């Protein structure tokens, strides 16, 4: 149970490759933080710096107010779950979980008690004498978690722990992980490239791109008010649609093709600025009576049962751009046919095309 | 379902394996049979006549204290060679595995001795240790050790052990390095997070995971020490002084080609053959099961 303070953290590899720049995160005790971003964005590097597996080039890392930059991994009071589980293959499940406790020099009965408790929690009691290779992927993942929780660390670190599992198991373990967090009330820092995982697990999400933080916020902050176009595209499936526009001469309206939309709040950009108007596929609806409307030329249709996702091209506003819409229920639009769609003003996101920054507050 | 290649002609597959079969038959089975056959005869030195004596050659062998001493020498020799080679090469491999810059250059340098022929390896050490002109012998003298492997049997044995081990280090090093590199880095990292010191990490994680490699090398090294060291011993001590470095394979040679007692020599080679077959069988059959995790 601990809070973490990460101040202007940076990592530069020998040879000058900068993996992480100017990262500031304050993590509260008991928080579930998810670092998310595309591969190579530096999220794993940050996690490994917190663990002590990578040296910190610049900045400070405090755990519970104590600077730990120069401490060995074993002295930081953290536990980590690896992507490939990193179970010791020559040891039984019990020995895997005992290893860290023995190194700490805990008394035998204390060790036995902690292992009994953890294996009950993780439903591993029947497998304690098996070797990791005799277990399924999900079971191995639970052993890796068991090895972390018996240590009773201040901070739990997870490095894409579910990415080696199949989709169904992943959903199941996601729920177990969330329940585990509630029970342990520990500080969790979790790295993933899967935005669905991030959304469903996190108290707060740190979304990263190219070594820098794009936005920190609750999942709904990120969904409803993405700070940059990158965040807007990354969060939500199918991804947000973007339509080109320019800021009108009055500074209050947007010109989209032949269509003029009056924004409900001032747009913080001079007239003539190129703007990307973002609208999520689920916020487009059929019909004429919407603030912004667009015609979709139907292309590929995904029939998912509960929803129908229609991909195609936005055709009427002068510029042709790819567009997707999520319609509730079953629809069967003819390929090549046109759908009249629209969105409410409050569902539109405006981004500066050049900088990617959000313009409407 | 196993995929099988189907030949239209029935003869072709046999034709294709024929060279291999022929080589094995001519160069392995035929001499082996000859050895087995002559071990039951006593033959005169010029090959004019021979008499069937049954198991007499074997009986005499095991009554001969010299032969039994060769057994002991072979045991000391092979175990020492294996232990020395493996510990040094494991140390080198661990060190080389940590080197990041110029790693390939280090590795190449460490692999070079393998290109040296056994006899040459022996001669190199023979000169280094030569009591009158060897540099190492000179250093040893400075340290107060009176080195003379011409008269001191224990020192002669030590010399061939060192030379044989040195020759084999490169080979072992290569396998240990490959073994170390196949251990996922995350295991070591997990152990570091689990508060294991570097030494403890090595002995509780790395070393157990190397057991398949270690076991393989143990077999290879023992077989090497049993057979491939003949040239080395022949070029340096010639089995002497007296009998001190006559390992079993050297004795086969000295009894047969020097002593011209072909029957006994044949019997010895049959014993040696049985020994190695037995050893390999036991090792792979029983010990490998334990090291497999």
mmCIF file of C-alpha atoms in Angstrom, chain A residues 50-295:
data_model
loop_
_atom_site.group_PDB
_atom_site.id
_atom_site.type_symbol
_atom_site.label_atom_id
_atom_site.label_comp_id
_atom_site.label_asym_id
_atom_site.label_seq_id
_atom_site.Cartn_x
_atom_site.Cartn_y
_atom_site.Cartn_z
ATOM 1 C CA UNK A 50 9.719 1.603 -11.463
ATOM 2 C CA UNK A 51 10.748 -2.028 -10.907
ATOM 3 C CA UNK A 52 14.422 -1.160 -11.015
ATOM 4 C CA UNK A 53 15.144 -3.340 -14.046
ATOM 5 C CA UNK A 54 16.145 -0.292 -16.097
ATOM 6 C CA UNK A 55 18.229 2.550 -14.778
ATOM 7 C CA UNK A 56 16.613 5.970 -14.609
ATOM 8 C CA UNK A 57 18.425 8.524 -16.767
ATOM 9 C CA UNK A 58 16.723 11.650 -15.474
ATOM 10 C CA UNK A 59 14.065 12.522 -12.919
ATOM 11 C CA UNK A 60 12.956 11.073 -9.610
ATOM 12 C CA UNK A 61 10.935 8.106 -8.517
ATOM 13 C CA UNK A 62 9.531 8.106 -4.982
ATOM 14 C CA UNK A 63 7.670 5.271 -3.309
ATOM 15 C CA UNK A 64 5.939 6.460 -0.145
ATOM 16 C CA UNK A 65 8.022 9.613 -0.117
ATOM 17 C CA UNK A 66 11.326 7.763 -0.328
ATOM 18 C CA UNK A 67 13.511 8.245 -3.380
ATOM 19 C CA UNK A 68 14.200 4.774 -4.820
ATOM 20 C CA UNK A 69 16.100 5.672 -8.023
ATOM 21 C CA UNK A 70 19.241 3.878 -6.921
ATOM 22 C CA UNK A 71 17.724 0.954 -4.999
ATOM 23 C CA UNK A 72 18.033 -2.614 -6.259
ATOM 24 C CA UNK A 73 14.769 -4.189 -7.534
ATOM 25 C CA UNK A 74 14.622 -6.414 -4.459
ATOM 26 C CA UNK A 75 14.833 -3.460 -2.097
ATOM 27 C CA UNK A 76 11.973 -1.459 -3.577
ATOM 28 C CA UNK A 77 9.211 -3.553 -2.063
ATOM 29 C CA UNK A 78 7.482 -4.164 -5.366
ATOM 30 C CA UNK A 79 6.275 -7.294 -7.155
ATOM 31 C CA UNK A 80 5.936 -7.779 -10.865
ATOM 32 C CA UNK A 81 3.928 -10.042 -13.148
ATOM 33 C CA UNK A 82 5.628 -10.568 -16.491
ATOM 34 C CA UNK A 83 4.110 -11.007 -19.913
ATOM 35 C CA UNK A 84 5.632 -14.473 -20.309
ATOM 36 C CA UNK A 85 4.857 -15.143 -16.590
ATOM 37 C CA UNK A 86 8.592 -15.749 -15.877
ATOM 38 C CA UNK A 87 7.783 -18.725 -13.653
ATOM 39 C CA UNK A 88 10.843 -20.704 -12.603
ATOM 40 C CA UNK A 89 10.336 -23.801 -14.779
ATOM 41 C CA UNK A 90 12.292 -26.183 -12.552
ATOM 42 C CA UNK A 91 10.314 -25.367 -9.435
ATOM 43 C CA UNK A 92 6.833 -26.434 -8.363
ATOM 44 C CA UNK A 93 4.068 -23.898 -8.040
ATOM 45 C CA UNK A 94 4.638 -23.850 -4.284
ATOM 46 C CA UNK A 95 8.389 -23.343 -4.681
ATOM 47 C CA UNK A 96 7.767 -20.554 -7.173
ATOM 48 C CA UNK A 97 5.653 -18.702 -4.653
ATOM 49 C CA UNK A 98 7.990 -19.487 -1.742
ATOM 50 C CA UNK A 99 11.136 -18.293 -3.485
ATOM 51 C CA UNK A 100 10.802 -14.599 -2.699
ATOM 52 C CA UNK A 101 9.615 -15.241 0.854
ATOM 53 C CA UNK A 102 12.560 -17.522 1.565
ATOM 54 C CA UNK A 103 14.919 -14.865 0.248
ATOM 55 C CA UNK A 104 13.353 -12.447 2.683
ATOM 56 C CA UNK A 105 14.029 -14.929 5.470
ATOM 57 C CA UNK A 106 10.458 -15.237 6.695
ATOM 58 C CA UNK A 107 9.681 -17.982 9.242
ATOM 59 C CA UNK A 108 8.381 -21.250 7.804
ATOM 60 C CA UNK A 109 4.873 -21.135 9.277
ATOM 61 C CA UNK A 110 4.404 -17.579 8.037
ATOM 62 C CA UNK A 111 5.409 -18.682 4.525
ATOM 63 C CA UNK A 112 3.034 -21.653 4.633
ATOM 64 C CA UNK A 113 0.201 -19.448 5.829
ATOM 65 C CA UNK A 114 0.701 -16.854 3.097
ATOM 66 C CA UNK A 115 0.857 -19.509 0.398
ATOM 67 C CA UNK A 116 -2.246 -21.228 1.679
ATOM 68 C CA UNK A 117 -4.095 -17.920 1.652
ATOM 69 C CA UNK A 118 -2.928 -16.895 -1.817
ATOM 70 C CA UNK A 119 -3.628 -20.279 -3.352
ATOM 71 C CA UNK A 120 -7.123 -20.213 -1.893
ATOM 72 C CA UNK A 121 -7.732 -16.761 -3.337
ATOM 73 C CA UNK A 122 -6.428 -17.781 -6.749
ATOM 74 C CA UNK A 123 -7.900 -21.317 -6.711
ATOM 75 C CA UNK A 124 -4.467 -22.887 -6.998
ATOM 76 C CA UNK A 125 -4.592 -25.179 -3.961
ATOM 77 C CA UNK A 126 -4.818 -28.328 -6.084
ATOM 78 C CA UNK A 127 -1.838 -27.415 -8.220
ATOM 79 C CA UNK A 128 0.784 -26.526 -5.626
ATOM 80 C CA UNK A 129 2.948 -29.545 -6.358
ATOM 81 C CA UNK A 130 2.838 -29.260 -10.129
ATOM 82 C CA UNK A 131 5.491 -27.776 -12.346
ATOM 83 C CA UNK A 132 4.562 -24.722 -14.442
ATOM 84 C CA UNK A 133 4.688 -26.700 -17.688
ATOM 85 C CA UNK A 134 1.863 -28.910 -16.426
ATOM 86 C CA UNK A 135 -0.448 -25.908 -16.131
ATOM 87 C CA UNK A 136 -2.609 -24.098 -18.657
ATOM 88 C CA UNK A 137 -1.914 -20.508 -19.655
ATOM 89 C CA UNK A 138 -4.531 -19.115 -17.328
ATOM 90 C CA UNK A 139 -3.262 -21.175 -14.409
ATOM 91 C CA UNK A 140 0.301 -20.043 -15.040
ATOM 92 C CA UNK A 141 -0.871 -16.467 -15.026
ATOM 93 C CA UNK A 142 -2.557 -17.049 -11.678
ATOM 94 C CA UNK A 143 0.644 -18.554 -10.275
ATOM 95 C CA UNK A 144 2.510 -15.452 -11.414
ATOM 96 C CA UNK A 145 -0.057 -13.330 -9.604
ATOM 97 C CA UNK A 146 0.212 -15.589 -6.566
ATOM 98 C CA UNK A 147 3.953 -15.113 -6.520
ATOM 99 C CA UNK A 148 3.333 -11.379 -6.435
ATOM 100 C CA UNK A 149 0.642 -11.267 -3.769
ATOM 101 C CA UNK A 150 2.367 -13.537 -1.220
ATOM 102 C CA UNK A 151 5.142 -10.971 -1.060
ATOM 103 C CA UNK A 152 2.658 -8.326 0.186
ATOM 104 C CA UNK A 153 4.486 -5.616 -1.720
ATOM 105 C CA UNK A 154 3.787 -1.900 -1.644
ATOM 106 C CA UNK A 155 3.224 -1.762 -5.392
ATOM 107 C CA UNK A 156 2.110 -4.398 -7.907
ATOM 108 C CA UNK A 157 3.466 -4.080 -11.410
ATOM 109 C CA UNK A 158 1.910 -5.875 -14.390
ATOM 110 C CA UNK A 159 3.599 -6.001 -17.767
ATOM 111 C CA UNK A 160 0.952 -6.985 -20.339
ATOM 112 C CA UNK A 161 0.019 -10.009 -18.236
ATOM 113 C CA UNK A 162 -2.971 -11.094 -20.308
ATOM 114 C CA UNK A 163 -1.637 -10.666 -23.818
ATOM 115 C CA UNK A 164 -0.544 -14.302 -24.180
ATOM 116 C CA UNK A 165 -4.016 -15.651 -23.414
ATOM 117 C CA UNK A 166 -6.961 -16.248 -25.695
ATOM 118 C CA UNK A 167 -9.772 -13.728 -25.820
ATOM 119 C CA UNK A 168 -12.242 -15.583 -23.601
ATOM 120 C CA UNK A 169 -9.714 -16.261 -20.860
ATOM 121 C CA UNK A 170 -8.552 -12.686 -21.050
ATOM 122 C CA UNK A 171 -12.037 -11.398 -20.270
ATOM 123 C CA UNK A 172 -12.340 -13.823 -17.387
ATOM 124 C CA UNK A 173 -8.960 -12.943 -15.893
ATOM 125 C CA UNK A 174 -9.713 -9.255 -16.308
ATOM 126 C CA UNK A 175 -12.651 -9.653 -13.963
ATOM 127 C CA UNK A 176 -10.533 -11.674 -11.532
ATOM 128 C CA UNK A 177 -7.828 -9.040 -11.593
ATOM 129 C CA UNK A 178 -10.314 -6.287 -10.823
ATOM 130 C CA UNK A 179 -11.722 -8.344 -7.941
ATOM 131 C CA UNK A 180 -8.209 -9.013 -6.686
ATOM 132 C CA UNK A 181 -7.492 -5.313 -6.681
ATOM 133 C CA UNK A 182 -10.629 -4.629 -4.688
ATOM 134 C CA UNK A 183 -9.721 -7.317 -2.154
ATOM 135 C CA UNK A 184 -6.061 -6.384 -1.732
ATOM 136 C CA UNK A 185 -6.672 -2.661 -2.034
ATOM 137 C CA UNK A 186 -3.086 -2.405 -3.326
ATOM 138 C CA UNK A 187 -1.496 0.047 -5.682
ATOM 139 C CA UNK A 188 -1.546 -1.524 -9.142
ATOM 140 C CA UNK A 189 0.405 -0.277 -12.129
ATOM 141 C CA UNK A 190 -0.558 -2.127 -15.260
ATOM 142 C CA UNK A 191 0.874 -1.907 -18.755
ATOM 143 C CA UNK A 192 -1.107 -2.935 -21.823
ATOM 144 C CA UNK A 193 -1.492 -2.038 -25.472
ATOM 145 C CA UNK A 194 -5.142 -3.075 -25.434
ATOM 146 C CA UNK A 195 -7.413 -0.099 -24.906
ATOM 147 C CA UNK A 196 -10.373 -2.295 -23.934
ATOM 148 C CA UNK A 197 -8.274 -3.772 -21.124
ATOM 149 C CA UNK A 198 -7.243 -0.294 -20.059
ATOM 150 C CA UNK A 199 -10.816 1.003 -20.062
ATOM 151 C CA UNK A 200 -12.248 -1.918 -18.128
ATOM 152 C CA UNK A 201 -9.547 -2.128 -15.453
ATOM 153 C CA UNK A 202 -8.256 1.338 -14.743
ATOM 154 C CA UNK A 203 -9.141 3.868 -12.119
ATOM 155 C CA UNK A 204 -7.014 6.204 -14.183
ATOM 156 C CA UNK A 205 -5.397 5.671 -17.552
ATOM 157 C CA UNK A 206 -2.065 7.126 -18.604
ATOM 158 C CA UNK A 207 -2.045 7.125 -22.382
ATOM 159 C CA UNK A 208 1.337 7.436 -24.041
ATOM 160 C CA UNK A 209 2.761 7.999 -27.470
ATOM 161 C CA UNK A 210 6.401 8.176 -28.537
ATOM 162 C CA UNK A 211 7.798 8.370 -25.020
ATOM 163 C CA UNK A 212 5.487 11.112 -23.801
ATOM 164 C CA UNK A 213 2.240 11.228 -21.916
ATOM 165 C CA UNK A 214 -0.691 12.285 -24.079
ATOM 166 C CA UNK A 215 -3.302 12.381 -21.337
ATOM 167 C CA UNK A 216 -3.946 11.136 -17.815
ATOM 168 C CA UNK A 217 -7.513 10.626 -16.730
ATOM 169 C CA UNK A 218 -10.325 8.292 -15.841
ATOM 170 C CA UNK A 219 -11.537 6.047 -18.672
ATOM 171 C CA UNK A 220 -14.584 8.294 -19.159
ATOM 172 C CA UNK A 221 -12.401 11.431 -19.271
ATOM 173 C CA UNK A 222 -10.477 9.876 -22.098
ATOM 174 C CA UNK A 223 -13.562 8.695 -23.905
ATOM 175 C CA UNK A 224 -15.640 11.819 -23.543
ATOM 176 C CA UNK A 225 -12.950 14.499 -23.675
ATOM 177 C CA UNK A 226 -9.826 13.207 -25.408
ATOM 178 C CA UNK A 227 -7.123 15.864 -25.094
ATOM 179 C CA UNK A 228 -5.492 15.075 -28.417
ATOM 180 C CA UNK A 229 -6.409 13.489 -31.691
ATOM 181 C CA UNK A 230 -4.085 10.593 -30.795
ATOM 182 C CA UNK A 231 -6.098 9.806 -27.652
ATOM 183 C CA UNK A 232 -9.345 10.179 -29.553
ATOM 184 C CA UNK A 233 -8.210 7.634 -32.145
ATOM 185 C CA UNK A 234 -6.703 5.213 -29.643
ATOM 186 C CA UNK A 235 -9.640 4.949 -27.253
ATOM 187 C CA UNK A 236 -12.821 3.329 -28.528
ATOM 188 C CA UNK A 237 -13.538 0.670 -31.141
ATOM 189 C CA UNK A 238 -14.188 1.092 -33.962
ATOM 190 C CA UNK A 239 -11.949 4.150 -33.940
ATOM 191 C CA UNK A 240 -13.289 7.692 -34.058
ATOM 192 C CA UNK A 241 -14.054 9.184 -37.480
ATOM 193 C CA UNK A 242 -12.405 12.390 -38.591
ATOM 194 C CA UNK A 243 -13.736 14.839 -41.088
ATOM 195 C CA UNK A 244 -11.747 17.835 -42.336
ATOM 196 C CA UNK A 245 -13.081 21.302 -41.615
ATOM 197 C CA UNK A 246 -11.920 24.903 -41.252
ATOM 198 C CA UNK A 247 -12.705 27.471 -38.594
ATOM 199 C CA UNK A 248 -15.237 30.003 -39.920
ATOM 200 C CA UNK A 249 -14.568 33.731 -40.053
ATOM 201 C CA UNK A 250 -16.596 34.436 -36.888
ATOM 202 C CA UNK A 251 -14.436 32.055 -34.826
ATOM 203 C CA UNK A 252 -17.552 30.304 -33.592
ATOM 204 C CA UNK A 253 -18.427 28.078 -36.466
ATOM 205 C CA UNK A 254 -16.884 25.358 -38.583
ATOM 206 C CA UNK A 255 -17.073 24.898 -42.292
ATOM 207 C CA UNK A 256 -17.366 21.226 -43.216
ATOM 208 C CA UNK A 257 -17.603 20.968 -46.990
ATOM 209 C CA UNK A 258 -20.702 22.970 -47.861
ATOM 210 C CA UNK A 259 -22.054 22.694 -44.365
ATOM 211 C CA UNK A 260 -21.683 25.312 -41.638
ATOM 212 C CA UNK A 261 -21.924 24.282 -37.957
ATOM 213 C CA UNK A 262 -22.165 26.770 -35.134
ATOM 214 C CA UNK A 263 -20.167 25.472 -32.200
ATOM 215 C CA UNK A 264 -21.725 25.635 -28.736
ATOM 216 C CA UNK A 265 -18.575 27.182 -27.244
ATOM 217 C CA UNK A 266 -15.778 29.329 -28.579
ATOM 218 C CA UNK A 267 -13.182 27.528 -30.673
ATOM 219 C CA UNK A 268 -9.700 28.448 -29.525
ATOM 220 C CA UNK A 269 -8.229 28.923 -32.955
ATOM 221 C CA UNK A 270 -8.056 31.742 -35.478
ATOM 222 C CA UNK A 271 -10.337 31.771 -38.511
ATOM 223 C CA UNK A 272 -9.114 29.585 -41.345
ATOM 224 C CA UNK A 273 -7.368 27.033 -39.098
ATOM 225 C CA UNK A 274 -7.641 23.500 -40.385
ATOM 226 C CA UNK A 275 -9.647 21.388 -37.987
ATOM 227 C CA UNK A 276 -10.318 17.651 -37.726
ATOM 228 C CA UNK A 277 -13.823 17.068 -36.526
ATOM 229 C CA UNK A 278 -14.036 13.799 -34.635
ATOM 230 C CA UNK A 279 -17.184 11.802 -34.124
ATOM 231 C CA UNK A 280 -17.404 8.328 -32.701
ATOM 232 C CA UNK A 281 -19.155 5.632 -34.801
ATOM 233 C CA UNK A 282 -21.666 5.070 -31.995
ATOM 234 C CA UNK A 283 -22.596 8.784 -31.944
ATOM 235 C CA UNK A 284 -23.726 8.832 -35.545
ATOM 236 C CA UNK A 285 -27.436 8.209 -36.016
ATOM 237 C CA UNK A 286 -29.692 7.842 -38.991
ATOM 238 C CA UNK A 287 -31.927 10.680 -40.046
ATOM 239 C CA UNK A 288 -31.875 14.365 -40.992
ATOM 240 C CA UNK A 289 -32.534 16.207 -37.734
ATOM 241 C CA UNK A 290 -28.997 16.501 -36.353
ATOM 242 C CA UNK A 291 -26.624 19.423 -35.855
ATOM 243 C CA UNK A 292 -24.033 17.869 -38.135
ATOM 244 C CA UNK A 293 -24.961 15.584 -40.960
ATOM 245 C CA UNK A 294 -23.064 13.416 -43.330
ATOM 246 C CA UNK A 295 -23.837 10.871 -45.999
#
